[in-house]
Amino acid sequence: MSEGIRVAAVDEIDEGEAVVVDAETAGTDDDISVFHSEGRFYALNDTCTHEEASLAEGWIEDGEVECPVHSARFCLRDGKALCLPATVNARTHRVAVVDGEVFLYPGEPPAE
Ligand code: FES
């Protein structure tokens, strides 16, 4: 298990908001968005799987994010593409809250 990247304090990411960890920091080929929804935190690759759009700028509600460009929706828990025009699932990453801080583990599968 890799060392996590500190993203923010829990109270720095409001419900229904997301912050972006850039690809260079994450060591991944895409930026990663860390979402706060329904009191939990989730991480997905930031770029929509349909075209070029930042999912962090989408509408976040009920454990889903809606792309701001063509309104595809993705499940924050497993990255599943829930409706057209997206047909490819979003990549997920593990997030953990430790002592009131949100940590991201790029490339690791989310905890159940
Ligand atoms: S870019 Fe996201 S649905 Fe088209």
Short mmCIF file of N, CA and C and ligand atoms in Angstrom, two decimals:
data_model
loop_
_atom_site.label_atom_id
_atom_site.label_comp_id
_atom_site.label_asym_id
_atom_site.label_seq_id
_atom_site.Cartn_x
_atom_site.Cartn_y
_atom_site.Cartn_z
N MET A 1 0.85 -1.19 0.00
CA MET A 1 0.00 0.00 0.00
C MET A 1 0.89 1.24 0.00
N SER A 2 0.61 2.14 -0.93
CA SER A 2 1.45 3.33 -1.04
C SER A 2 1.07 4.35 0.03
N GLU A 3 1.96 5.29 0.21
CA GLU A 3 1.67 6.38 1.14
C GLU A 3 0.64 7.30 0.47
N GLY A 4 -0.35 7.73 1.23
CA GLY A 4 -1.39 8.56 0.64
C GLY A 4 -0.94 9.99 0.43
N ILE A 5 -1.67 10.69 -0.42
CA ILE A 5 -1.47 12.11 -0.66
C ILE A 5 -2.52 12.87 0.14
N ARG A 6 -2.07 13.79 1.01
CA ARG A 6 -3.03 14.58 1.76
C ARG A 6 -3.72 15.55 0.80
N VAL A 7 -5.05 15.49 0.76
CA VAL A 7 -5.81 16.33 -0.17
C VAL A 7 -6.28 17.61 0.51
N ALA A 8 -6.88 17.46 1.68
CA ALA A 8 -7.46 18.60 2.40
C ALA A 8 -7.98 18.10 3.74
N ALA A 9 -8.31 19.05 4.60
CA ALA A 9 -9.05 18.69 5.80
C ALA A 9 -10.49 18.38 5.39
N VAL A 10 -11.15 17.51 6.14
CA VAL A 10 -12.52 17.13 5.82
C VAL A 10 -13.42 18.35 5.62
N ASP A 11 -13.29 19.35 6.49
CA ASP A 11 -14.19 20.50 6.40
C ASP A 11 -13.78 21.51 5.33
N GLU A 12 -12.74 21.21 4.58
CA GLU A 12 -12.34 22.09 3.48
C GLU A 12 -12.99 21.69 2.15
N ILE A 13 -13.63 20.52 2.11
CA ILE A 13 -14.35 20.09 0.90
C ILE A 13 -15.83 20.01 1.28
N ASP A 14 -16.59 20.99 0.88
CA ASP A 14 -18.00 21.02 1.24
C ASP A 14 -18.77 19.88 0.58
N GLU A 15 -19.87 19.50 1.20
CA GLU A 15 -20.80 18.54 0.60
C GLU A 15 -21.19 19.02 -0.81
N GLY A 16 -21.11 18.13 -1.78
CA GLY A 16 -21.47 18.51 -3.15
C GLY A 16 -20.36 19.22 -3.89
N GLU A 17 -19.16 19.23 -3.32
CA GLU A 17 -18.01 19.88 -3.97
C GLU A 17 -16.93 18.84 -4.25
N ALA A 18 -15.95 19.25 -5.05
CA ALA A 18 -14.81 18.38 -5.34
C ALA A 18 -13.55 19.22 -5.45
N VAL A 19 -12.43 18.60 -5.18
CA VAL A 19 -11.13 19.26 -5.42
C VAL A 19 -10.32 18.37 -6.35
N VAL A 20 -9.43 18.99 -7.10
CA VAL A 20 -8.63 18.27 -8.08
C VAL A 20 -7.20 18.12 -7.59
N VAL A 21 -6.70 16.90 -7.66
CA VAL A 21 -5.27 16.63 -7.43
C VAL A 21 -4.66 16.46 -8.82
N ASP A 22 -3.69 17.32 -9.16
CA ASP A 22 -3.19 17.27 -10.53
C ASP A 22 -2.38 15.99 -10.77
N ALA A 23 -2.31 15.62 -12.05
CA ALA A 23 -1.70 14.34 -12.42
C ALA A 23 -0.24 14.25 -11.98
N GLU A 24 0.45 15.35 -12.01
CA GLU A 24 1.86 15.33 -11.60
C GLU A 24 1.98 14.97 -10.12
N THR A 25 1.13 15.57 -9.30
CA THR A 25 1.15 15.27 -7.87
C THR A 25 0.72 13.83 -7.61
N ALA A 26 -0.31 13.40 -8.35
CA ALA A 26 -0.85 12.05 -8.14
C ALA A 26 0.03 10.97 -8.74
N GLY A 27 0.89 11.34 -9.71
CA GLY A 27 1.71 10.34 -10.38
C GLY A 27 0.90 9.48 -11.32
N THR A 28 -0.17 10.07 -11.86
CA THR A 28 -1.07 9.34 -12.77
C THR A 28 -1.12 10.06 -14.12
N ASP A 29 -1.81 9.45 -15.08
CA ASP A 29 -1.87 10.09 -16.40
C ASP A 29 -3.07 11.02 -16.54
N ASP A 30 -3.88 11.14 -15.51
CA ASP A 30 -4.98 12.09 -15.53
C ASP A 30 -5.06 12.75 -14.15
N ASP A 31 -5.59 13.97 -14.11
CA ASP A 31 -5.89 14.56 -12.82
C ASP A 31 -6.92 13.68 -12.12
N ILE A 32 -6.96 13.77 -10.80
CA ILE A 32 -7.94 13.00 -10.02
C ILE A 32 -8.80 13.97 -9.23
N SER A 33 -10.12 13.77 -9.29
CA SER A 33 -11.04 14.58 -8.50
C SER A 33 -11.43 13.82 -7.25
N VAL A 34 -11.43 14.55 -6.14
CA VAL A 34 -11.90 13.97 -4.88
C VAL A 34 -13.22 14.65 -4.54
N PHE A 35 -14.27 13.85 -4.48
CA PHE A 35 -15.64 14.34 -4.33
C PHE A 35 -16.15 14.11 -2.90
N HIS A 36 -16.99 15.02 -2.43
CA HIS A 36 -17.68 14.85 -1.15
C HIS A 36 -19.18 14.76 -1.45
N SER A 37 -19.75 13.61 -1.18
CA SER A 37 -21.18 13.42 -1.43
C SER A 37 -21.78 12.54 -0.36
N GLU A 38 -22.90 12.95 0.17
CA GLU A 38 -23.63 12.17 1.18
C GLU A 38 -22.73 11.83 2.37
N GLY A 39 -21.84 12.74 2.71
CA GLY A 39 -20.99 12.56 3.89
C GLY A 39 -19.79 11.66 3.66
N ARG A 40 -19.59 11.21 2.41
CA ARG A 40 -18.45 10.34 2.12
C ARG A 40 -17.57 10.98 1.04
N PHE A 41 -16.35 10.45 0.94
CA PHE A 41 -15.41 10.97 -0.05
C PHE A 41 -15.09 9.88 -1.07
N TYR A 42 -14.95 10.30 -2.32
CA TYR A 42 -14.70 9.38 -3.43
C TYR A 42 -13.68 10.03 -4.38
N ALA A 43 -12.97 9.21 -5.14
CA ALA A 43 -12.02 9.76 -6.12
C ALA A 43 -12.20 9.07 -7.46
N LEU A 44 -12.27 9.89 -8.50
CA LEU A 44 -12.37 9.42 -9.89
C LEU A 44 -11.37 10.18 -10.72
N ASN A 45 -10.91 9.58 -11.82
CA ASN A 45 -10.18 10.37 -12.80
C ASN A 45 -11.03 11.59 -13.15
N ASP A 46 -10.36 12.74 -13.28
CA ASP A 46 -11.12 13.97 -13.45
C ASP A 46 -11.72 14.13 -14.84
N THR A 47 -11.07 13.59 -15.86
CA THR A 47 -11.55 13.82 -17.23
C THR A 47 -12.68 12.86 -17.56
N CYS A 48 -13.79 13.42 -18.00
CA CYS A 48 -14.94 12.62 -18.41
C CYS A 48 -14.50 11.59 -19.46
N THR A 49 -15.08 10.40 -19.43
CA THR A 49 -14.69 9.37 -20.40
C THR A 49 -15.33 9.60 -21.77
N HIS A 50 -16.22 10.55 -21.88
CA HIS A 50 -16.86 10.83 -23.17
C HIS A 50 -15.99 11.75 -24.01
N GLU A 51 -15.76 12.98 -23.52
CA GLU A 51 -14.87 13.91 -24.21
C GLU A 51 -14.07 14.65 -23.15
N GLU A 52 -13.60 15.85 -23.51
CA GLU A 52 -12.78 16.60 -22.56
C GLU A 52 -13.65 17.46 -21.65
N ALA A 53 -13.77 17.07 -20.41
CA ALA A 53 -14.49 17.87 -19.43
C ALA A 53 -13.99 17.48 -18.05
N SER A 54 -13.96 18.43 -17.15
CA SER A 54 -13.55 18.16 -15.77
C SER A 54 -14.77 17.76 -14.95
N LEU A 55 -14.76 16.53 -14.46
CA LEU A 55 -15.90 16.07 -13.65
C LEU A 55 -16.00 16.84 -12.33
N ALA A 56 -14.88 17.40 -11.87
CA ALA A 56 -14.92 18.19 -10.64
C ALA A 56 -15.83 19.41 -10.79
N GLU A 57 -16.06 19.82 -12.04
CA GLU A 57 -16.91 20.98 -12.29
C GLU A 57 -18.36 20.57 -12.54
N GLY A 58 -18.64 19.29 -12.38
CA GLY A 58 -19.99 18.79 -12.62
C GLY A 58 -20.90 18.96 -11.43
N TRP A 59 -22.12 18.42 -11.57
CA TRP A 59 -23.14 18.48 -10.54
C TRP A 59 -23.02 17.21 -9.69
N ILE A 60 -22.79 17.37 -8.40
CA ILE A 60 -22.51 16.25 -7.50
C ILE A 60 -23.68 16.08 -6.54
N GLU A 61 -24.32 14.92 -6.59
CA GLU A 61 -25.48 14.69 -5.73
C GLU A 61 -25.79 13.20 -5.66
N ASP A 62 -26.26 12.77 -4.48
CA ASP A 62 -26.71 11.39 -4.29
C ASP A 62 -25.68 10.35 -4.72
N GLY A 63 -24.40 10.61 -4.45
CA GLY A 63 -23.37 9.64 -4.80
C GLY A 63 -23.08 9.54 -6.27
N GLU A 64 -23.48 10.54 -7.04
CA GLU A 64 -23.22 10.57 -8.49
C GLU A 64 -22.67 11.94 -8.88
N VAL A 65 -21.95 11.96 -10.02
CA VAL A 65 -21.53 13.24 -10.60
C VAL A 65 -22.06 13.30 -12.03
N GLU A 66 -22.59 14.46 -12.38
CA GLU A 66 -23.08 14.68 -13.74
C GLU A 66 -22.09 15.58 -14.47
N CYS A 67 -21.62 15.11 -15.62
CA CYS A 67 -20.65 15.87 -16.41
C CYS A 67 -21.22 17.23 -16.78
N PRO A 68 -20.41 18.29 -16.66
CA PRO A 68 -20.93 19.63 -16.97
C PRO A 68 -21.12 19.89 -18.46
N VAL A 69 -20.61 19.02 -19.34
CA VAL A 69 -20.68 19.31 -20.78
C VAL A 69 -21.89 18.64 -21.44
N HIS A 70 -21.99 17.30 -21.36
CA HIS A 70 -23.12 16.62 -22.02
C HIS A 70 -23.97 15.82 -21.05
N SER A 71 -23.75 16.02 -19.76
CA SER A 71 -24.64 15.48 -18.72
C SER A 71 -24.61 13.97 -18.53
N ALA A 72 -23.54 13.30 -18.97
CA ALA A 72 -23.39 11.89 -18.57
C ALA A 72 -23.24 11.85 -17.05
N ARG A 73 -23.75 10.79 -16.45
CA ARG A 73 -23.61 10.64 -14.99
C ARG A 73 -22.75 9.42 -14.67
N PHE A 74 -21.97 9.55 -13.60
CA PHE A 74 -21.09 8.47 -13.14
C PHE A 74 -21.35 8.21 -11.66
N CYS A 75 -21.32 6.94 -11.30
CA CYS A 75 -21.41 6.55 -9.89
C CYS A 75 -20.09 6.87 -9.23
N LEU A 76 -20.12 7.60 -8.12
CA LEU A 76 -18.87 7.97 -7.44
C LEU A 76 -18.23 6.76 -6.75
N ARG A 77 -19.03 5.78 -6.37
CA ARG A 77 -18.50 4.63 -5.64
C ARG A 77 -17.68 3.71 -6.55
N ASP A 78 -18.22 3.41 -7.74
CA ASP A 78 -17.52 2.44 -8.59
C ASP A 78 -17.15 2.99 -9.98
N GLY A 79 -17.46 4.27 -10.23
CA GLY A 79 -17.09 4.89 -11.50
C GLY A 79 -17.96 4.50 -12.67
N LYS A 80 -19.00 3.72 -12.42
CA LYS A 80 -19.83 3.21 -13.53
C LYS A 80 -20.49 4.36 -14.29
N ALA A 81 -20.42 4.29 -15.63
CA ALA A 81 -21.13 5.25 -16.47
C ALA A 81 -22.60 4.89 -16.42
N LEU A 82 -23.44 5.80 -15.93
CA LEU A 82 -24.84 5.49 -15.66
C LEU A 82 -25.78 5.86 -16.80
N CYS A 83 -25.32 6.71 -17.71
CA CYS A 83 -26.18 7.07 -18.84
C CYS A 83 -25.34 7.62 -19.98
N LEU A 84 -25.93 7.63 -21.15
CA LEU A 84 -25.28 8.20 -22.33
C LEU A 84 -25.12 9.70 -22.14
N PRO A 85 -24.15 10.33 -22.82
CA PRO A 85 -23.34 9.76 -23.89
C PRO A 85 -22.11 8.99 -23.42
N ALA A 86 -21.82 8.92 -22.15
CA ALA A 86 -20.66 8.15 -21.71
C ALA A 86 -20.98 6.67 -21.74
N THR A 87 -20.05 5.87 -22.27
CA THR A 87 -20.23 4.42 -22.29
C THR A 87 -19.07 3.72 -21.59
N VAL A 88 -18.05 4.47 -21.23
CA VAL A 88 -16.88 3.91 -20.56
C VAL A 88 -16.88 4.38 -19.11
N ASN A 89 -16.66 3.43 -18.20
CA ASN A 89 -16.64 3.78 -16.78
C ASN A 89 -15.45 4.67 -16.44
N ALA A 90 -15.58 5.46 -15.40
CA ALA A 90 -14.48 6.30 -14.92
C ALA A 90 -13.61 5.48 -13.97
N ARG A 91 -12.32 5.74 -13.99
CA ARG A 91 -11.40 5.02 -13.11
C ARG A 91 -11.52 5.57 -11.69
N THR A 92 -11.58 4.67 -10.73
CA THR A 92 -11.73 5.06 -9.33
C THR A 92 -10.41 4.88 -8.59
N HIS A 93 -10.29 5.55 -7.47
CA HIS A 93 -9.10 5.47 -6.62
C HIS A 93 -9.54 5.45 -5.16
N ARG A 94 -8.67 4.95 -4.31
CA ARG A 94 -9.02 4.85 -2.89
C ARG A 94 -8.84 6.19 -2.18
N VAL A 95 -9.76 6.47 -1.31
CA VAL A 95 -9.71 7.66 -0.46
C VAL A 95 -9.90 7.20 0.98
N ALA A 96 -9.19 7.81 1.90
CA ALA A 96 -9.40 7.49 3.32
C ALA A 96 -9.38 8.78 4.12
N VAL A 97 -10.17 8.79 5.19
CA VAL A 97 -10.16 9.91 6.12
C VAL A 97 -9.43 9.46 7.37
N VAL A 98 -8.36 10.19 7.70
CA VAL A 98 -7.55 9.86 8.88
C VAL A 98 -7.40 11.12 9.71
N ASP A 99 -7.89 11.07 10.94
CA ASP A 99 -7.78 12.20 11.85
C ASP A 99 -8.28 13.51 11.22
N GLY A 100 -9.41 13.43 10.55
CA GLY A 100 -10.02 14.63 9.98
C GLY A 100 -9.37 15.12 8.71
N GLU A 101 -8.48 14.32 8.13
CA GLU A 101 -7.82 14.71 6.89
C GLU A 101 -8.17 13.69 5.81
N VAL A 102 -8.33 14.20 4.58
CA VAL A 102 -8.68 13.34 3.45
C VAL A 102 -7.39 12.96 2.71
N PHE A 103 -7.18 11.66 2.54
CA PHE A 103 -5.99 11.17 1.84
C PHE A 103 -6.42 10.41 0.59
N LEU A 104 -5.63 10.59 -0.47
CA LEU A 104 -5.87 9.92 -1.75
C LEU A 104 -4.76 8.91 -2.00
N TYR A 105 -5.16 7.72 -2.49
CA TYR A 105 -4.21 6.65 -2.82
C TYR A 105 -4.36 6.34 -4.32
N PRO A 106 -3.65 7.10 -5.16
CA PRO A 106 -3.83 6.93 -6.61
C PRO A 106 -3.52 5.51 -7.07
N GLY A 107 -4.40 4.97 -7.89
CA GLY A 107 -4.17 3.66 -8.46
C GLY A 107 -4.63 2.50 -7.59
N GLU A 108 -4.96 2.77 -6.33
CA GLU A 108 -5.45 1.69 -5.46
C GLU A 108 -6.97 1.63 -5.56
N PRO A 109 -7.53 0.42 -5.54
CA PRO A 109 -8.99 0.32 -5.62
C PRO A 109 -9.65 0.89 -4.36
N PRO A 110 -10.82 1.48 -4.52
CA PRO A 110 -11.51 2.03 -3.35
C PRO A 110 -11.86 0.94 -2.35
N ALA A 111 -11.89 1.31 -1.07
CA ALA A 111 -12.35 0.38 -0.04
C ALA A 111 -13.85 0.17 -0.23
N GLU A 112 -14.33 -1.00 0.11
CA GLU A 112 -15.78 -1.27 -0.02
C GLU A 112 -16.56 -0.49 1.00
S1 FES B 1 -17.75 15.39 -22.07
FE1 FES B 1 -18.79 14.47 -20.40
S2 FES B 1 -20.62 13.74 -21.26
FE2 FES B 1 -19.57 14.61 -22.93
#
